[in-house]
Short mmCIF file of C-alpha atoms in Angstrom, two decimals:
data_model
loop_
_atom_site.label_atom_id
_atom_site.label_comp_id
_atom_site.label_asym_id
_atom_site.label_seq_id
_atom_site.Cartn_x
_atom_site.Cartn_y
_atom_site.Cartn_z
CA MET C 738 0.00 0.00 0.00
CA ALA C 739 1.22 3.49 -0.79
CA ASP C 740 2.32 5.65 2.12
CA LEU C 741 -0.29 8.41 2.51
CA SER C 742 1.35 10.12 5.48
CA ILE C 743 3.33 12.71 3.50
CA GLN C 744 2.59 16.32 4.45
CA PRO C 745 1.96 19.18 1.99
CA THR C 746 4.72 21.73 1.45
CA PRO C 747 4.16 25.53 1.48
CA GLU C 748 5.94 26.12 -1.84
CA LEU C 749 3.44 23.85 -3.60
CA ALA C 750 0.41 25.50 -2.03
CA ARG C 751 0.41 28.44 -4.47
CA ALA C 752 0.78 26.15 -7.47
CA ALA C 753 -2.19 23.86 -6.96
CA PRO C 754 -5.84 24.31 -7.91
CA ARG C 755 -8.08 24.05 -4.89
CA HIS C 756 -10.36 21.32 -6.27
CA VAL C 757 -9.43 18.65 -8.83
CA ALA C 758 -12.02 16.25 -10.25
CA ILE C 759 -11.04 13.14 -12.19
CA ILE C 760 -12.92 10.85 -14.58
CA MET C 761 -10.94 7.65 -14.09
CA ASP C 762 -11.26 6.02 -17.50
CA GLY C 763 -9.50 3.18 -19.28
CA ASN C 764 -9.21 0.32 -16.78
CA GLY C 765 -10.76 -2.19 -19.17
CA ARG C 766 -8.70 -1.14 -22.18
CA TRP C 767 -5.53 -1.16 -20.06
CA ALA C 768 -6.25 -4.79 -19.17
CA LYS C 769 -7.30 -5.80 -22.70
CA GLU C 770 -4.06 -4.48 -24.24
CA ARG C 771 -2.15 -6.70 -21.79
CA GLY C 772 -4.31 -9.78 -22.31
CA LEU C 773 -5.68 -9.55 -18.78
CA PRO C 774 -9.22 -9.77 -17.39
CA ARG C 775 -11.06 -6.46 -16.92
CA ALA C 776 -11.17 -7.16 -13.18
CA ILE C 777 -7.37 -6.80 -13.05
CA GLY C 778 -7.64 -3.44 -14.74
CA HIS C 779 -10.10 -2.26 -12.08
CA ARG C 780 -7.81 -3.50 -9.30
CA MET C 781 -4.88 -1.63 -10.80
CA GLY C 782 -7.17 1.39 -11.01
CA VAL C 783 -7.53 1.27 -7.22
CA GLU C 784 -3.74 1.40 -6.94
CA ALA C 785 -3.84 4.53 -9.11
CA VAL C 786 -6.36 6.04 -6.69
CA ARG C 787 -3.94 5.45 -3.83
CA ARG C 788 -1.09 7.10 -5.75
CA THR C 789 -3.28 10.04 -6.69
CA VAL C 790 -4.49 10.64 -3.14
CA ARG C 791 -0.89 10.74 -1.98
CA ALA C 792 0.05 13.12 -4.79
CA ALA C 793 -2.91 15.37 -4.02
CA ILE C 794 -1.69 15.70 -0.44
CA GLU C 795 1.82 16.48 -1.66
CA LEU C 796 0.47 19.17 -4.00
CA ASN C 797 -1.75 20.75 -1.35
CA ILE C 798 -4.99 20.08 -3.20
CA GLU C 799 -7.90 20.60 -0.83
CA TYR C 800 -10.57 18.61 -2.67
CA LEU C 801 -10.17 15.57 -4.90
CA THR C 802 -13.33 14.20 -6.54
CA ILE C 803 -13.12 10.86 -8.33
CA TYR C 804 -15.78 9.29 -10.56
CA SER C 805 -15.89 5.80 -9.11
CA PHE C 806 -19.18 4.32 -10.37
CA SER C 807 -21.75 6.08 -12.51
CA SER C 808 -25.48 5.48 -12.43
CA GLU C 809 -25.12 4.25 -16.03
CA ASN C 810 -22.61 1.58 -15.02
CA TRP C 811 -25.46 -0.67 -13.84
CA SER C 812 -25.86 -1.65 -17.51
CA ARG C 813 -22.52 -3.50 -17.42
CA PRO C 814 -22.35 -7.30 -17.01
CA GLU C 815 -23.39 -8.52 -13.57
CA GLY C 816 -20.01 -10.07 -12.89
CA GLU C 817 -18.20 -6.79 -13.53
CA ILE C 818 -20.66 -4.88 -11.33
CA ASN C 819 -20.06 -7.36 -8.52
CA ASP C 820 -16.29 -6.89 -8.91
CA LEU C 821 -16.67 -3.10 -8.73
CA MET C 822 -18.84 -3.31 -5.61
CA ALA C 823 -16.35 -5.65 -3.97
CA LEU C 824 -13.49 -3.27 -4.83
CA MET C 825 -15.31 -0.36 -3.19
CA LYS C 826 -15.85 -2.40 -0.03
CA ARG C 827 -12.24 -3.59 -0.01
CA PHE C 828 -10.93 -0.05 -0.54
CA ILE C 829 -12.86 1.28 2.47
CA ARG C 830 -11.89 -1.63 4.72
CA ARG C 831 -8.24 -1.61 3.72
CA ASP C 832 -7.53 2.10 3.39
CA LEU C 833 -9.83 3.83 5.88
CA GLY C 834 -7.37 3.66 8.79
CA GLU C 835 -4.48 5.12 6.82
CA LEU C 836 -6.61 7.74 5.12
CA HIS C 837 -7.91 8.83 8.51
CA ALA C 838 -4.40 8.98 9.98
CA SER C 839 -3.34 11.15 7.02
CA GLY C 840 -6.12 13.64 7.68
CA VAL C 841 -8.24 12.70 4.68
CA ARG C 842 -11.97 13.30 4.94
CA ILE C 843 -14.12 10.92 2.88
CA ARG C 844 -17.39 12.08 1.39
CA VAL C 845 -19.48 9.94 -0.97
CA ILE C 846 -21.93 11.59 -3.38
CA GLY C 847 -24.58 9.92 -5.51
CA GLU C 848 -27.85 8.07 -5.15
CA ARG C 849 -27.94 5.65 -2.20
CA ASN C 850 -31.04 3.77 -3.38
CA GLY C 851 -30.15 0.42 -4.95
CA VAL C 852 -26.82 0.10 -3.13
CA ASP C 853 -26.58 -2.94 -0.85
CA ARG C 854 -26.78 -2.43 2.91
CA GLU C 855 -23.28 -3.70 3.69
CA LEU C 856 -21.70 -1.12 1.39
CA LEU C 857 -23.97 1.65 2.67
CA ASP C 858 -22.88 0.87 6.23
CA LEU C 859 -19.20 0.99 5.20
CA ILE C 860 -19.73 4.33 3.46
CA ALA C 861 -21.49 5.78 6.51
CA ASP C 862 -18.69 4.56 8.79
CA ALA C 863 -15.99 6.06 6.54
CA GLU C 864 -17.78 9.42 6.42
CA ASN C 865 -18.37 9.49 10.18
CA VAL C 866 -14.85 8.44 11.17
CA THR C 867 -13.16 11.04 8.93
CA ALA C 868 -15.72 13.86 9.29
CA ARG C 869 -13.36 16.26 11.12
CA ASN C 870 -10.27 15.72 8.95
CA THR C 871 -8.96 18.71 7.02
CA THR C 872 -5.83 17.75 5.04
CA LEU C 873 -7.75 16.59 1.95
CA GLN C 874 -11.40 15.98 1.17
CA LEU C 875 -11.70 12.85 -0.96
CA VAL C 876 -15.09 13.02 -2.66
CA ILE C 877 -16.11 9.69 -4.20
CA ALA C 878 -18.85 9.90 -6.82
CA PHE C 879 -20.49 6.49 -6.47
CA ASN C 880 -23.76 5.50 -8.15
CA TYR C 881 -23.65 9.09 -9.36
CA GLY C 882 -25.15 10.79 -12.39
CA ALA C 883 -25.25 14.56 -12.81
CA ARG C 884 -28.63 14.67 -14.55
CA ASP C 885 -30.18 12.63 -11.75
CA GLU C 886 -28.51 14.91 -9.18
CA ILE C 887 -29.98 18.02 -10.82
CA ALA C 888 -33.39 16.35 -11.18
CA ARG C 889 -33.41 15.44 -7.48
CA ALA C 890 -32.57 19.04 -6.57
CA ALA C 891 -35.32 20.37 -8.85
CA ARG C 892 -37.83 17.90 -7.40
CA GLU C 893 -36.99 19.01 -3.87
CA LEU C 894 -37.48 22.66 -4.83
CA ALA C 895 -40.80 21.84 -6.53
CA GLU C 896 -41.98 20.10 -3.37
CA CYS C 897 -41.04 23.19 -1.33
CA VAL C 898 -43.07 25.40 -3.69
CA ALA C 899 -46.03 23.02 -3.56
CA ALA C 900 -45.92 23.07 0.24
CA GLY C 901 -45.88 26.88 0.30
CA GLU C 902 -42.39 26.96 1.80
CA LEU C 903 -40.81 28.65 -1.21
CA GLN C 904 -41.90 31.10 -3.89
CA PRO C 905 -41.09 30.33 -7.55
CA ASP C 906 -39.02 33.50 -7.88
CA GLU C 907 -36.86 32.24 -4.99
CA ILE C 908 -35.58 29.38 -7.13
CA THR C 909 -32.11 30.66 -7.98
CA ALA C 910 -28.86 29.08 -9.06
CA ALA C 911 -27.76 29.24 -5.42
CA ALA C 912 -30.94 27.49 -4.28
CA ILE C 913 -30.32 24.66 -6.74
CA GLY C 914 -26.64 24.43 -5.79
CA ASN C 915 -27.54 24.13 -2.12
CA ARG C 916 -29.59 21.03 -2.89
CA LEU C 917 -26.98 19.22 -4.97
CA ASP C 918 -24.93 16.35 -3.56
CA THR C 919 -21.89 18.64 -3.60
CA CYS C 920 -23.41 21.31 -1.36
CA GLY C 921 -20.59 22.85 0.66
CA ILE C 922 -17.89 21.72 -1.78
CA PRO C 923 -16.38 24.36 -4.11
CA ASP C 924 -16.76 23.80 -7.84
CA PRO C 925 -13.82 22.01 -9.46
CA ASP C 926 -11.05 24.23 -10.75
CA LEU C 927 -9.62 21.44 -12.88
CA LEU C 928 -11.18 18.32 -14.36
CA ILE C 929 -8.95 15.55 -15.69
CA ARG C 930 -10.08 12.66 -17.86
CA THR C 931 -7.79 9.79 -18.75
CA SER C 932 -7.75 7.35 -21.70
CA GLY C 933 -8.04 9.93 -24.49
CA GLU C 934 -11.83 10.29 -24.33
CA ILE C 935 -13.12 13.87 -24.61
CA ARG C 936 -16.49 14.07 -22.88
CA LEU C 937 -17.97 14.56 -19.41
CA SER C 938 -20.08 11.39 -19.28
CA ASN C 939 -22.73 12.87 -16.97
CA PHE C 940 -20.19 13.95 -14.35
CA LEU C 941 -20.58 17.21 -12.37
CA LEU C 942 -22.42 18.95 -15.21
CA TRP C 943 -23.69 21.79 -13.00
CA GLN C 944 -20.44 22.24 -11.09
CA CYS C 945 -18.14 22.38 -14.12
CA ALA C 946 -19.53 25.60 -15.62
CA TYR C 947 -16.12 27.31 -15.35
CA THR C 948 -13.85 24.32 -14.80
CA GLU C 949 -10.68 23.92 -16.86
CA PHE C 950 -10.53 20.55 -18.68
CA VAL C 951 -7.43 18.47 -19.30
CA PHE C 952 -7.71 15.25 -21.33
CA LEU C 953 -4.82 12.80 -21.08
CA ASP C 954 -4.09 9.79 -23.28
CA GLU C 955 -2.87 7.57 -20.42
CA TYR C 956 -5.21 4.91 -19.11
CA TRP C 957 -6.23 5.33 -15.49
CA PRO C 958 -4.08 2.47 -14.09
CA ASP C 959 -0.99 4.34 -15.37
CA PHE C 960 -1.99 7.61 -13.68
CA GLY C 961 0.06 8.99 -10.81
CA ARG C 962 1.89 12.01 -9.50
CA ASN C 963 3.59 12.86 -12.80
CA GLN C 964 0.32 12.96 -14.73
CA LEU C 965 -1.38 14.99 -11.99
CA ALA C 966 1.50 17.47 -11.96
CA GLN C 967 1.34 17.67 -15.78
CA ALA C 968 -2.37 18.50 -15.66
CA ILE C 969 -1.80 21.12 -12.96
CA ALA C 970 0.96 22.71 -15.06
CA LEU C 971 -1.48 23.00 -17.98
CA PHE C 972 -4.08 24.47 -15.62
CA ARG C 973 -1.60 27.08 -14.38
CA SER C 974 -0.79 28.11 -17.96
CA ARG C 975 -4.38 29.06 -18.70
CA ASP C 976 -6.06 32.42 -18.29
CA ARG C 977 -9.27 31.97 -16.28
CA ARG C 978 -11.66 34.87 -16.89
CA PHE C 979 -15.03 33.53 -15.65
CA GLY C 980 -16.79 35.54 -18.36
CA GLY C 981 -14.92 38.76 -17.62
CA LEU C 982 -11.63 40.31 -18.71
CA THR C 983 -8.16 39.98 -17.29
CA HIS C 984 -5.93 42.99 -16.70
CA ARG C 985 -4.06 42.02 -19.88
CA ASP C 986 -7.26 41.93 -21.93
CA SER C 987 -8.47 45.28 -20.64
CA ALA C 988 -5.13 47.07 -21.02
#
């Protein structure tokens, strides 16, 4: 297991985006190119998660959101789904102690309905045990889909209007944001997707309105500190205007 106890350094603090989100793609293709079962690719993907958490701490990233299991992944073969569920359980059981000791707070976003009770109990335990940690917030998007997240928020607001608790003109972007799974978490500054694919795949659609995207050719099992640092370097080279002008533009 990777050592997660490394502490962030002040000189890196200015260099890092505050929140990095990652679409971890390519486990199956990584395995196929090596003549291995897809399950091996997923297991190696978990090793990449461990490396990336360690690198995020080194680089002083405050929030790391990883796309672990999408609501669309239920369409995959039953055997693969079972492997993915088992990996999530194993990750929590094996890594929770060390993550907690390293100051990592775990937060899981996504729909809880349809997830088996054993895994739900493990998720609740991980969130409770690490709730006061502040070194890094590891946000795991599990059984998550952005359209469903937005629909759930809209439904909650509609119910408030129907109950007379809210006026229609009080439905603002902030009101919707406060009812998303990511309430209290800043929007991602940087989103990374591995494996050469160039799409969001129903991930953080609301939150990524002004996020910088970096698409890498490497498959997720090959991802680590070097690739994260490369993506951050690209992020730092960009001019973020959020719809306005920079001093250079207005000069």
